[in-house]
Coordinates of N, CA and C in Angstrom, one line a residue:
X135 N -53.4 6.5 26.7 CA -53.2 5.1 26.5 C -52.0 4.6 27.3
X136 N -52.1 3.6 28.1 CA -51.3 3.0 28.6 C -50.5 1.6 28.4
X137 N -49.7 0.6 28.8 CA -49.5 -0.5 28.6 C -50.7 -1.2 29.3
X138 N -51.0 -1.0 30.0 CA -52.0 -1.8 31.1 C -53.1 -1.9 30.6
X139 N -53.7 -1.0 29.7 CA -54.9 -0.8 29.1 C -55.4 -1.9 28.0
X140 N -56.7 -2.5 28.8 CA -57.0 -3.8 28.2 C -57.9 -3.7 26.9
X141 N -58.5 -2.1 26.6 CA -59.5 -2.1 25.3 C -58.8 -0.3 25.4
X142 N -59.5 -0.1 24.2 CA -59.0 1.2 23.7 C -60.3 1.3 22.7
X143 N -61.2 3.0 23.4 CA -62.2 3.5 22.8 C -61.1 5.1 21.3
X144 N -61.3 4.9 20.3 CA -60.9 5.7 19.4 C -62.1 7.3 19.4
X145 N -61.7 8.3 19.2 CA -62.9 9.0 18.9 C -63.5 9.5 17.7
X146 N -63.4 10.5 17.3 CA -64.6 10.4 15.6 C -63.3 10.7 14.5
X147 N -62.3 11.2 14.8 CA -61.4 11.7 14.1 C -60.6 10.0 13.6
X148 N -60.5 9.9 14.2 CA -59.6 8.4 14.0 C -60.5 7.1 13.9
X149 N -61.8 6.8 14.0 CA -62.6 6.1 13.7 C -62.8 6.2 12.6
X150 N -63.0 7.6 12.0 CA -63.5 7.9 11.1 C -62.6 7.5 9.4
X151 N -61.4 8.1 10.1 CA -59.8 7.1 9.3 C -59.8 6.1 9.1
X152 N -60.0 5.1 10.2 CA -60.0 3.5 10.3 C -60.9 2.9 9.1
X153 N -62.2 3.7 9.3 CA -63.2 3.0 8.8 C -63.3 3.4 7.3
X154 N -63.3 5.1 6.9 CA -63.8 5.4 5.2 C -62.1 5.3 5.0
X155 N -61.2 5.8 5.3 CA -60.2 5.5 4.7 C -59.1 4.1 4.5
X156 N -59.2 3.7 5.9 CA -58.4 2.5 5.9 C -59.3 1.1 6.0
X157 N -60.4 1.7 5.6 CA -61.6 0.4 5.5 C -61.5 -0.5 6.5
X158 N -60.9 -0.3 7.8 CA -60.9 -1.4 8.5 C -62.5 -2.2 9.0
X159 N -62.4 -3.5 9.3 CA -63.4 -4.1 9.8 C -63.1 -4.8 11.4
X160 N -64.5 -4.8 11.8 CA -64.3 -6.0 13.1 C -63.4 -7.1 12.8
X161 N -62.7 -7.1 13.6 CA -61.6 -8.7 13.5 C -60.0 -8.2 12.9
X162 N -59.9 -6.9 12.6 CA -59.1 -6.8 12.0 C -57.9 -6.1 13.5
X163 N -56.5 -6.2 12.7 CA -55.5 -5.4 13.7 C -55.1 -4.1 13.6
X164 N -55.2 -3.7 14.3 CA -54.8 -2.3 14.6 C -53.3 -1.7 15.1
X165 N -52.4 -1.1 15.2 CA -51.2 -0.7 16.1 C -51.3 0.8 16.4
X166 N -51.6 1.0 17.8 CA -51.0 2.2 18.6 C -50.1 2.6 19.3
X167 N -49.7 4.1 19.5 CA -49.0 4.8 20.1 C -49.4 6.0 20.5
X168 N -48.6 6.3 21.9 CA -48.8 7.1 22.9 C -48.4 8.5 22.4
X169 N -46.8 7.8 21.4 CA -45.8 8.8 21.2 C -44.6 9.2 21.9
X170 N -45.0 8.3 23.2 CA -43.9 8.1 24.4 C -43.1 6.5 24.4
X171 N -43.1 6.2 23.0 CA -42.7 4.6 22.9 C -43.5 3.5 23.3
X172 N -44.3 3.3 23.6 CA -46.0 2.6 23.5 C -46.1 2.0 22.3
X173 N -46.4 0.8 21.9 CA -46.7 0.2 20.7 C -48.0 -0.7 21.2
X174 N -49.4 -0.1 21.0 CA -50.4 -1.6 21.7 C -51.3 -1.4 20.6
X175 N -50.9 -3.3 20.7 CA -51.3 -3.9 19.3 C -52.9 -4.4 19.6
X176 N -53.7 -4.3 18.9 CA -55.3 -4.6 19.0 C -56.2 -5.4 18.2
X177 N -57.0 -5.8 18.9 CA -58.2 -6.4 17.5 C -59.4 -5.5 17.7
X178 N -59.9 -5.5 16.2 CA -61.3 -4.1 16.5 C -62.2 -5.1 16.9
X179 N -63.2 -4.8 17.2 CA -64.4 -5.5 18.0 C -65.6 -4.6 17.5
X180 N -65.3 -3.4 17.4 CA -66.3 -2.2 17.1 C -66.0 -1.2 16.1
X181 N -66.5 -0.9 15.0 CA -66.0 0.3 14.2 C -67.2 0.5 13.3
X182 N -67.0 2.5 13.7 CA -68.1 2.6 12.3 C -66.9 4.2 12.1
X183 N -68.2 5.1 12.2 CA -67.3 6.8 11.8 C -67.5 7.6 12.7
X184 N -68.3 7.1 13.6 CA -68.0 7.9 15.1 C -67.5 7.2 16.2
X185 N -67.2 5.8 16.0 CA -66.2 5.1 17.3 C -65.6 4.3 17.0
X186 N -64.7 4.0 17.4 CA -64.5 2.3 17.1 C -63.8 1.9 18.5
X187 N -63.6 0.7 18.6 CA -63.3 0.0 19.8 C -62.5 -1.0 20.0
X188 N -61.4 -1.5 20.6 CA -60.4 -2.6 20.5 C -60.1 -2.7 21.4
X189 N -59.5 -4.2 21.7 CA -59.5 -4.8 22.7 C -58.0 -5.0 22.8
X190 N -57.3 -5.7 23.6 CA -55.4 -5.1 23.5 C -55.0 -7.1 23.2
X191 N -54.0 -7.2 22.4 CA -53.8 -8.5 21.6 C -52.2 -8.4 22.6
X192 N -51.5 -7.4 22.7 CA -50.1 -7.2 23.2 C -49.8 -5.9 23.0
X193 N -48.8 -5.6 24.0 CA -48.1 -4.1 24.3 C -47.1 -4.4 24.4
X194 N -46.2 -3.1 23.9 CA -44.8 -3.5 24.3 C -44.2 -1.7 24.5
X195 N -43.6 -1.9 25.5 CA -42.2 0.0 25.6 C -41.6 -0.2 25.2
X196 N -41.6 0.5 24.1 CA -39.7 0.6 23.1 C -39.3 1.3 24.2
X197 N -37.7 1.0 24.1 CA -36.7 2.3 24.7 C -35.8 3.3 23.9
X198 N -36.3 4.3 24.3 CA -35.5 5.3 23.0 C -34.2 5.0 22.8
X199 N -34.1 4.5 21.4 CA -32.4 4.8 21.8 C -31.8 5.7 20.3
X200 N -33.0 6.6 20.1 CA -32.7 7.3 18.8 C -31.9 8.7 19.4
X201 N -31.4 8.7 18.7 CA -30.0 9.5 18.4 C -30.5 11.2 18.7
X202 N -30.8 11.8 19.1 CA -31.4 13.6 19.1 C -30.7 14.3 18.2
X203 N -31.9 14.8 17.5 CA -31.5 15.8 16.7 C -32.8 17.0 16.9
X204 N -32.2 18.3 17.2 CA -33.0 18.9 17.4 C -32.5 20.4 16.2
X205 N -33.7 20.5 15.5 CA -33.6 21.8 14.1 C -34.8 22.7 14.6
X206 N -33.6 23.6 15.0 CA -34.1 25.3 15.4 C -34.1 26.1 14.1
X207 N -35.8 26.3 14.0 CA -36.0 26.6 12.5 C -37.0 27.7 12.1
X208 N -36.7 28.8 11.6 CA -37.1 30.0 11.5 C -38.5 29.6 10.6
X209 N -40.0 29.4 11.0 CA -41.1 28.9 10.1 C -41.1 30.0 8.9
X210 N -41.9 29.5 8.0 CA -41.8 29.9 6.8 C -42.9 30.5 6.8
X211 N -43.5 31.6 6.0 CA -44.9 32.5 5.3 C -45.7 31.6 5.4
X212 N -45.6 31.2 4.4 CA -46.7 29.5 3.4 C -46.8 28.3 4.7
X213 N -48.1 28.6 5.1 CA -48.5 27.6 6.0 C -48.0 26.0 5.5
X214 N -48.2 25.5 4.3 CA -47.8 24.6 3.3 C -46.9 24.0 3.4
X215 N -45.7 25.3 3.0 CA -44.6 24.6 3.2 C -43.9 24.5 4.3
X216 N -44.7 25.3 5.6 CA -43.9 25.1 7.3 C -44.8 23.8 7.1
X217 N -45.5 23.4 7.0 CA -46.3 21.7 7.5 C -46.0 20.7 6.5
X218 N -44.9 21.0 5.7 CA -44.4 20.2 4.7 C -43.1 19.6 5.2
X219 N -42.1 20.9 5.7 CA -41.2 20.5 6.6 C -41.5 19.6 7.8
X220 N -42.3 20.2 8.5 CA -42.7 19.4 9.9 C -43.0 18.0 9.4
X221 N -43.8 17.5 8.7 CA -44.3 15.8 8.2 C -42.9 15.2 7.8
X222 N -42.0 15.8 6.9 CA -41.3 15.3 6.1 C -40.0 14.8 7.2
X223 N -39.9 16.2 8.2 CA -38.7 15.6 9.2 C -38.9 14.9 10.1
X224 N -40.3 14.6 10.5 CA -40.8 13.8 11.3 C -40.5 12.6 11.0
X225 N -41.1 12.1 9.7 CA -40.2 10.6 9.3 C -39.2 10.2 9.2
X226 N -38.2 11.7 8.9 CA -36.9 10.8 8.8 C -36.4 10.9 10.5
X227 N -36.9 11.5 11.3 CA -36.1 10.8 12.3 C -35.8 12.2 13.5
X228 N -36.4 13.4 12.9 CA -36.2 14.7 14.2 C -36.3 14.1 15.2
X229 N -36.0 14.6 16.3 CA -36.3 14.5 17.8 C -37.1 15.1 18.4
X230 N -36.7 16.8 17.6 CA -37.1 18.3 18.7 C -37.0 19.5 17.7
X231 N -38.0 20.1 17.4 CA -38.4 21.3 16.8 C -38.2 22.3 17.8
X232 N -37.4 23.0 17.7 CA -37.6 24.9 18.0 C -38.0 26.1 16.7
X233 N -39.2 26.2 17.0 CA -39.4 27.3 16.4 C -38.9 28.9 16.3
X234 N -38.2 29.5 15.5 CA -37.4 30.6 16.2 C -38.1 31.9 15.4
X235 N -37.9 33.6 16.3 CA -38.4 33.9 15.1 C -36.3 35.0 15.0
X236 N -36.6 35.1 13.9 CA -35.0 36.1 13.7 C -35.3 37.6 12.9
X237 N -33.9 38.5 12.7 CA -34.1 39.6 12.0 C -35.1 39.3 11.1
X238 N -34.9 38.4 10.1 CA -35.9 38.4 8.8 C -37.1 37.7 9.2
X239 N -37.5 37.1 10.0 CA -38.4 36.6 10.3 C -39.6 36.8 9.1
X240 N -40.7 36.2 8.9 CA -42.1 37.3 8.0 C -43.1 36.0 9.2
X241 N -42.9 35.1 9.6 CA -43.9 34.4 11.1 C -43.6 34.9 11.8
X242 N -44.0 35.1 12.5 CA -43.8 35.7 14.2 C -44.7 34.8 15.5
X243 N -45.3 34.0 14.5 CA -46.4 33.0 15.3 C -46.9 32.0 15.1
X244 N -47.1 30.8 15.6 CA -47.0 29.6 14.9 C -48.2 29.0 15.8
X245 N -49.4 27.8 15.4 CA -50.1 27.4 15.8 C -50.0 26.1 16.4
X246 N -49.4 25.6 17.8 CA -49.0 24.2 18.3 C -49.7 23.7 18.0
X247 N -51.2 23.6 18.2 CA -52.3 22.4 18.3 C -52.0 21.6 16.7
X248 N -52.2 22.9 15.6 CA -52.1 22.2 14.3 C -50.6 21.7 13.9
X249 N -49.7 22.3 14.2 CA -48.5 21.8 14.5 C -48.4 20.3 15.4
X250 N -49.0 20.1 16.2 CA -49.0 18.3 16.8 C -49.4 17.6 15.9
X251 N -50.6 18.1 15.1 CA -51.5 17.2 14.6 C -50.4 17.0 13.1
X252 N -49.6 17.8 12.7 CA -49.1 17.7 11.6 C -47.7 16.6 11.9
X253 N -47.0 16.4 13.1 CA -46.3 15.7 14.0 C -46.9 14.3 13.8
X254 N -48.1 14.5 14.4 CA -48.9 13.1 14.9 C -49.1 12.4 13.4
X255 N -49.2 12.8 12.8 CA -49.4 12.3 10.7 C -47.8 11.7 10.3
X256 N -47.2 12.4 10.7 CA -45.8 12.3 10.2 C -45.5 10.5 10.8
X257 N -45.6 11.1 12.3 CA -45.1 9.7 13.7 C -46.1 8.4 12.8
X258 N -47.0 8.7 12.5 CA -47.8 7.7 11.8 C -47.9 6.9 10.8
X259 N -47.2 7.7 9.8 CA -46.8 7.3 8.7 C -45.6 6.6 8.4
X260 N -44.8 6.9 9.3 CA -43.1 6.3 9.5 C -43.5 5.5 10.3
X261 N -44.1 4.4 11.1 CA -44.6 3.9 12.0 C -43.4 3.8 12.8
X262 N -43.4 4.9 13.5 CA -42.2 5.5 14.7 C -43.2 5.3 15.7
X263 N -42.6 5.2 17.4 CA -43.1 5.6 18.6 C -43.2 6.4 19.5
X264 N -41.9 7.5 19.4 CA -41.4 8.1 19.6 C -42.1 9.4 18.9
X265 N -42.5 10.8 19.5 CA -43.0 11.6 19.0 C -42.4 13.0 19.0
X266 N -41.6 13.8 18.0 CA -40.7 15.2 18.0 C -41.7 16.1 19.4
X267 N -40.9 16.5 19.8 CA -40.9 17.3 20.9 C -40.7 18.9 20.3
X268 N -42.0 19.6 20.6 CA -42.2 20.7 19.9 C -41.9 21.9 20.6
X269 N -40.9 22.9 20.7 CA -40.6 23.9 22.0 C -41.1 24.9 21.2
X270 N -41.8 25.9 22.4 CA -42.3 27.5 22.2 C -41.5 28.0 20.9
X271 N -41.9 28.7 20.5 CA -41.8 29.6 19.7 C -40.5 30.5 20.8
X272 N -40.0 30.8 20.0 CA -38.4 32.1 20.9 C -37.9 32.8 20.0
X273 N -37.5 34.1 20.7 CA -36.4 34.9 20.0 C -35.6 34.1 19.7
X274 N -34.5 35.1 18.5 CA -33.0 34.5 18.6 C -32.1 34.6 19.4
X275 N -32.5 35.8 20.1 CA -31.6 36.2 21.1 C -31.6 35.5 22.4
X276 N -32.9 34.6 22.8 CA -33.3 34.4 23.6 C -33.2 32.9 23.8
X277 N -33.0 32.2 22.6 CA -31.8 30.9 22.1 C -30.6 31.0 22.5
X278 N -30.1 32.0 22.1 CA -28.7 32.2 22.0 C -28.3 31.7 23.7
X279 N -29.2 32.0 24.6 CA -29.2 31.9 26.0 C -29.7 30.5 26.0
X280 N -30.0 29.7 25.6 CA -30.3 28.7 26.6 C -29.3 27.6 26.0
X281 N -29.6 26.2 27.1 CA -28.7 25.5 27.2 C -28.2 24.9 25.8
X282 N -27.1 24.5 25.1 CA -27.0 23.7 23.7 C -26.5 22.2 24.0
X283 N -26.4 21.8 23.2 CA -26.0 20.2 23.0 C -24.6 20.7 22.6
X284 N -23.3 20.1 22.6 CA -21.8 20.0 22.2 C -21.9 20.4 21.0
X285 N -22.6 19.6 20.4 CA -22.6 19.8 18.4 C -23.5 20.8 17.9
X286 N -23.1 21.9 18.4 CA -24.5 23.1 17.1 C -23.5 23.4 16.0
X287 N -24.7 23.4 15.3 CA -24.4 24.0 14.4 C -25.0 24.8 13.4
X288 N -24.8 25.8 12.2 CA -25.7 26.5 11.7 C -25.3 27.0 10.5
X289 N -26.7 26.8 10.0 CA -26.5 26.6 8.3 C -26.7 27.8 7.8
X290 N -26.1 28.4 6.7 CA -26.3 29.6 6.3 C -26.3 30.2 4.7
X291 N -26.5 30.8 3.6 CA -26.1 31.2 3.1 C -25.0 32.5 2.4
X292 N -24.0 33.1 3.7 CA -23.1 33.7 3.2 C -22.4 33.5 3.0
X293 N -20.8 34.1 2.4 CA -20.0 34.1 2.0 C -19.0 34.1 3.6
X294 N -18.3 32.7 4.0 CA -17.6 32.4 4.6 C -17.0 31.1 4.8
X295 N -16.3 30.5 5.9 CA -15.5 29.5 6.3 C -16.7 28.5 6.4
X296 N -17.3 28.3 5.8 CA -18.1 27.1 6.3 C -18.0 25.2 5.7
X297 N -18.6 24.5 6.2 CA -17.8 23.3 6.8 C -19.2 22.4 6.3
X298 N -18.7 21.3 5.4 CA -19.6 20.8 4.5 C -20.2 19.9 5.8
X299 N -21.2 19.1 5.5 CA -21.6 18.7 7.1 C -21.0 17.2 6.8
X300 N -20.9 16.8 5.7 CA -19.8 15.2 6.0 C -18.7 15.0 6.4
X301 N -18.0 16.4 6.4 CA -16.7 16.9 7.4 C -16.3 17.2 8.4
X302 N -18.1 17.1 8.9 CA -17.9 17.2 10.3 C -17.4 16.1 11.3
X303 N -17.4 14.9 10.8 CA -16.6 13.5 11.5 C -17.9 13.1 12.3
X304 N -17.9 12.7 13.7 CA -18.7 12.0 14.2 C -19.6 12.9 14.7
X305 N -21.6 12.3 13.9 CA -22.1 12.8 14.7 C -23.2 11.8 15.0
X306 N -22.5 11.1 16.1 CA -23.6 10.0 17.3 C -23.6 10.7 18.2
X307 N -24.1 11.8 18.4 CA -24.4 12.2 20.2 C -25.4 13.5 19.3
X308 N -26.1 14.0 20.7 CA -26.7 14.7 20.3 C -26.9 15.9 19.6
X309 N -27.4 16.6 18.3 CA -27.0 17.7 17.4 C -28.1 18.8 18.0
X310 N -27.6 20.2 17.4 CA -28.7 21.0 17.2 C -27.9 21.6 15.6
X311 N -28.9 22.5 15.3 CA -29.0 22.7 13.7 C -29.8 24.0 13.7
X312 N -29.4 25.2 13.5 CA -30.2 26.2 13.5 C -30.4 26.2 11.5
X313 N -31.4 26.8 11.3 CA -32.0 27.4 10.0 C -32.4 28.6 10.3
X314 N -32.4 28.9 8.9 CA -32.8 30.4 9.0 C -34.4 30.9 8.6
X315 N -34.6 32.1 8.0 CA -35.9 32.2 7.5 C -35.5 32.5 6.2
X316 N -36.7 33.1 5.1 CA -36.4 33.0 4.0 C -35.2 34.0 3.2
X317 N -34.8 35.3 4.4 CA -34.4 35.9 4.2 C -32.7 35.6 5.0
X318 N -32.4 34.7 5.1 CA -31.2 33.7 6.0 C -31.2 34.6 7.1
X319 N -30.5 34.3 8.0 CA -30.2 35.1 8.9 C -29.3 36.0 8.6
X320 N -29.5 37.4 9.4 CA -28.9 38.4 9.2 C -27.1 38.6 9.8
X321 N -26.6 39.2 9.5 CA -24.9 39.1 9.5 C -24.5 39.4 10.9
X322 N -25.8 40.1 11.7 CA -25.6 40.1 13.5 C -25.8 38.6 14.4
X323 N -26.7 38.0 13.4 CA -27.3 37.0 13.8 C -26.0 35.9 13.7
X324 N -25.6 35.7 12.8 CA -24.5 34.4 12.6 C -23.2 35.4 13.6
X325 N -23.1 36.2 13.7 CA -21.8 36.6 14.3 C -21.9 36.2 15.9
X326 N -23.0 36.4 16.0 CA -23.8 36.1 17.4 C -23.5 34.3 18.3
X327 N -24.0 34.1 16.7 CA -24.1 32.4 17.0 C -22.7 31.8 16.8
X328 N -21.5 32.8 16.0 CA -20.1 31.9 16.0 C -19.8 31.8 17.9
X329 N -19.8 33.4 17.5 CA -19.5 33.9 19.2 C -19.9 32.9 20.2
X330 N -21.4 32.2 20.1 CA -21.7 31.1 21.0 C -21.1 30.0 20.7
X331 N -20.0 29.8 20.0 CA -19.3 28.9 19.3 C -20.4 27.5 18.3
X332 N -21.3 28.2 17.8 CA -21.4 27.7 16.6 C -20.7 26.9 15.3
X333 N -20.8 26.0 14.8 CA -19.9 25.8 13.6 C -20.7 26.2 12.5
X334 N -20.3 26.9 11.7 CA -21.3 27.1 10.3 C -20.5 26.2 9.2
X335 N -21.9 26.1 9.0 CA -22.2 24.7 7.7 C -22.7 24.9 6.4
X336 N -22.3 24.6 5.2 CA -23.1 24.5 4.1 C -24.0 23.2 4.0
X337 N -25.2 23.5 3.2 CA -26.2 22.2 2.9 C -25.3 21.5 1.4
X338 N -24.7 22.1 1.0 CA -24.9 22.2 -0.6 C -24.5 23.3 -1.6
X339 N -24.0 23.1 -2.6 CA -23.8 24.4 -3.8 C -25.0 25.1 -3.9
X340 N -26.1 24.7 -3.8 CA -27.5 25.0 -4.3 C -27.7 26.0 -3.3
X341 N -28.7 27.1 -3.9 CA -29.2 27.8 -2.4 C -30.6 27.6 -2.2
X342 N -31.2 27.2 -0.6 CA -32.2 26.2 -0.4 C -33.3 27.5 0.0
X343 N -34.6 26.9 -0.2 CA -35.7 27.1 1.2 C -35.8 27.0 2.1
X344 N -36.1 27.3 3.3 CA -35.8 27.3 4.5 C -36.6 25.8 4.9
X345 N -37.9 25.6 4.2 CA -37.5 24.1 4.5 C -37.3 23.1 3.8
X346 N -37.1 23.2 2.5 CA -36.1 22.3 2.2 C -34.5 22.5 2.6
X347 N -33.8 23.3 3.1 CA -32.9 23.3 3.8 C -32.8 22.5 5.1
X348 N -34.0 22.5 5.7 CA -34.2 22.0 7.3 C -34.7 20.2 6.6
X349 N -34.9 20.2 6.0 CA -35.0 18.6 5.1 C -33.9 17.6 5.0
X350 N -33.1 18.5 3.9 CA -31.8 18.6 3.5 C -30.5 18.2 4.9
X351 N -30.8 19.1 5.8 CA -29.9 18.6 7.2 C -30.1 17.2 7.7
X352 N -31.6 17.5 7.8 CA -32.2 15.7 8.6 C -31.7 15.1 7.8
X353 N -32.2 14.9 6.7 CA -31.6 13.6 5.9 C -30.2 13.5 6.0
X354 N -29.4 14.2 5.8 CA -27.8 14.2 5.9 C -27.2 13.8 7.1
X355 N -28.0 14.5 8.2 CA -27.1 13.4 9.5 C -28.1 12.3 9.3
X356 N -29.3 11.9 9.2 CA -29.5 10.2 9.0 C -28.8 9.8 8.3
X357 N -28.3 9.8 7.0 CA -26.8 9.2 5.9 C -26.4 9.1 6.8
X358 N -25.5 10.2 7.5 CA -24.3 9.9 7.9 C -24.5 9.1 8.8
X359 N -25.2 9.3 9.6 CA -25.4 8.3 11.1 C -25.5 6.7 10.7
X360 N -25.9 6.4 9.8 CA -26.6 5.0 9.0 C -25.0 4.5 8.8
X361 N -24.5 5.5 7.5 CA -23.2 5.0 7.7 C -22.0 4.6 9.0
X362 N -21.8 5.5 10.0 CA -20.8 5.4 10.4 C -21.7 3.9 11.6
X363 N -23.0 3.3 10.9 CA -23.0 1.8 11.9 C -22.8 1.1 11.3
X364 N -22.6 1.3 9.9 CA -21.8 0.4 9.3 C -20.5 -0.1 9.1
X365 N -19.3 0.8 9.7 CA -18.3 0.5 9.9 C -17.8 0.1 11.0

C-alpha cells in the first residue's frame, strides 16, 4: 500500500474481518496502514468474505516522532503469555522488540510470522501507524555486542543497588530495557550487563512475570514521558 494508490483490493483474512466481524457495508469508511506511517482513508465499493475493495477518499504520511523504546525480552514458555506481552506493548507505544534467549532461557525459539501477526492486531487496535520493529531472536552474549542506545537499562530481581525507574530523571531520547526469563537472569548475566554499563532497575516491590514485567516497564516510561510534556 502506498500513498499514491487510488483503490485498495483486501484479501480473505481482512475481508473476512470487515465483513462478519466489523459488519462493514458498501459506502462505508475504512482506515489503513502500511505500518510505515501511511494512514489511507477509503470508501468500500465491494465487500463480502473473500474480498473487499476500496477506493482512496485521502492519504496522509505521519512522521514518526515517537520516542524509541526498544525491550530486549527473554520470551516466555506459554505461547499466551509471550502474545499477551507482544499485543499489550504494542499499544502502549514499543518501538522494537529483541527477542533474547539467556542462562535460564526454557524458549530458545520464537515464531516471526505469528509474532507480526500478533504486532499487526496490537498496531490495530491502538489505531497507531507506526509498526514495532521485531529483531532475530540472539544470544545474550551476542547483545551484549551490539550497538546500545545511551539509556539501557535492566530490570532484575536480585538483591542489589538498583534504581526505581522514576529516578531515573529524563527519559526523552531513546531507551533500551532488557527483561529476563522466568528464571531472571543469572548472576553472570547482570554482572556482564553492569560491566556494559547497564543501569539496573527495579519494576516495583512486587516480584513480576517476565511479561508482565516487560508491561510494567512500557507503561512506566509512557507515565513518565506523558509527564515530563507536561511541564
Amino acid at each position: 500500500l502506498n500513498l499514491n494508490d487510488e483503490s485498495l483490493n483486501l484479501g480473505p483474512d481482512e475481508s473476512r474481518h470487515l465483513s462478519k466481524v466489523l459488519r462493514k457495508k458498501v459506502g462505508e469508511k475504512i482506515r489503513v496502514t502500511n505500518g510505515h506511517g501511511l494512514e489511507w482513508n477509503g470508501e468500500l465499493i465491494k465487500i463480502d468474505s473473500r474480498k473487499a475493495t476500496a477506493k482512496k477518499k485521502e492519504a496522509v504520511l505521519h512522521q514518526n516522532k515517537i520516542l524509541p523504546l526498544n525491550i530486549a525480552i527473554a520470551p516466555t514458555k506459554s505461547n499466551d503469555r509471550l502474545e499477551w506481552f507482544l499485543e499489550k506493548a504494542t499499544e502502549i507505544g514499543v518501538t522494537e522488540i529483541t527477542p533474547l534467549v539467556c542462562d535460564h532461557s526454557e524458549r530458545k525459539s520464537i515464531k516471526p510470522e505469528r509474532i507480526n501477526k500478533i504486532l499487526v492486531a496490537g498496531l490495530k487496535q491502538s489505531v497507531q501507524y507506526f509498526l514495532p520493529k521485531l529483531n532475530p531472536m540472539i544470544s545474550f552474549e551476542e547483545f551484549m555486542k551490539s550497538n546500545h542506545p545511551q539509556i539501557k537499562l535492566l530490570a532484575h530481581c536480585q538483591k542489589s543497588n538498583r534504581t526505581p525507574m522514576h529516578k531515573l530523571g529524563n527519559l526523552n531520547k531513546e531507551i533500551l530495557i532488557m527483561i529476563g526469563p522466568e528464571g531472571d537472569f543469572s548472576n553472570r548475566e547482570i554482572k556482564a550487563a553492569v560491566y556494559n554499563s547497564f543501569i539496573e532497575i527495579t519494576l516495583g516491590v512486587n516480584r513480576l512475570r517476565s511479561e508482565t514485567a516487560g508491561i510494567v516497564a512500557c507503561s512506566k516510561v509512557a507515565t513518565i514521558r506523558e509527564i515530563s510534556k507536561t511541564k
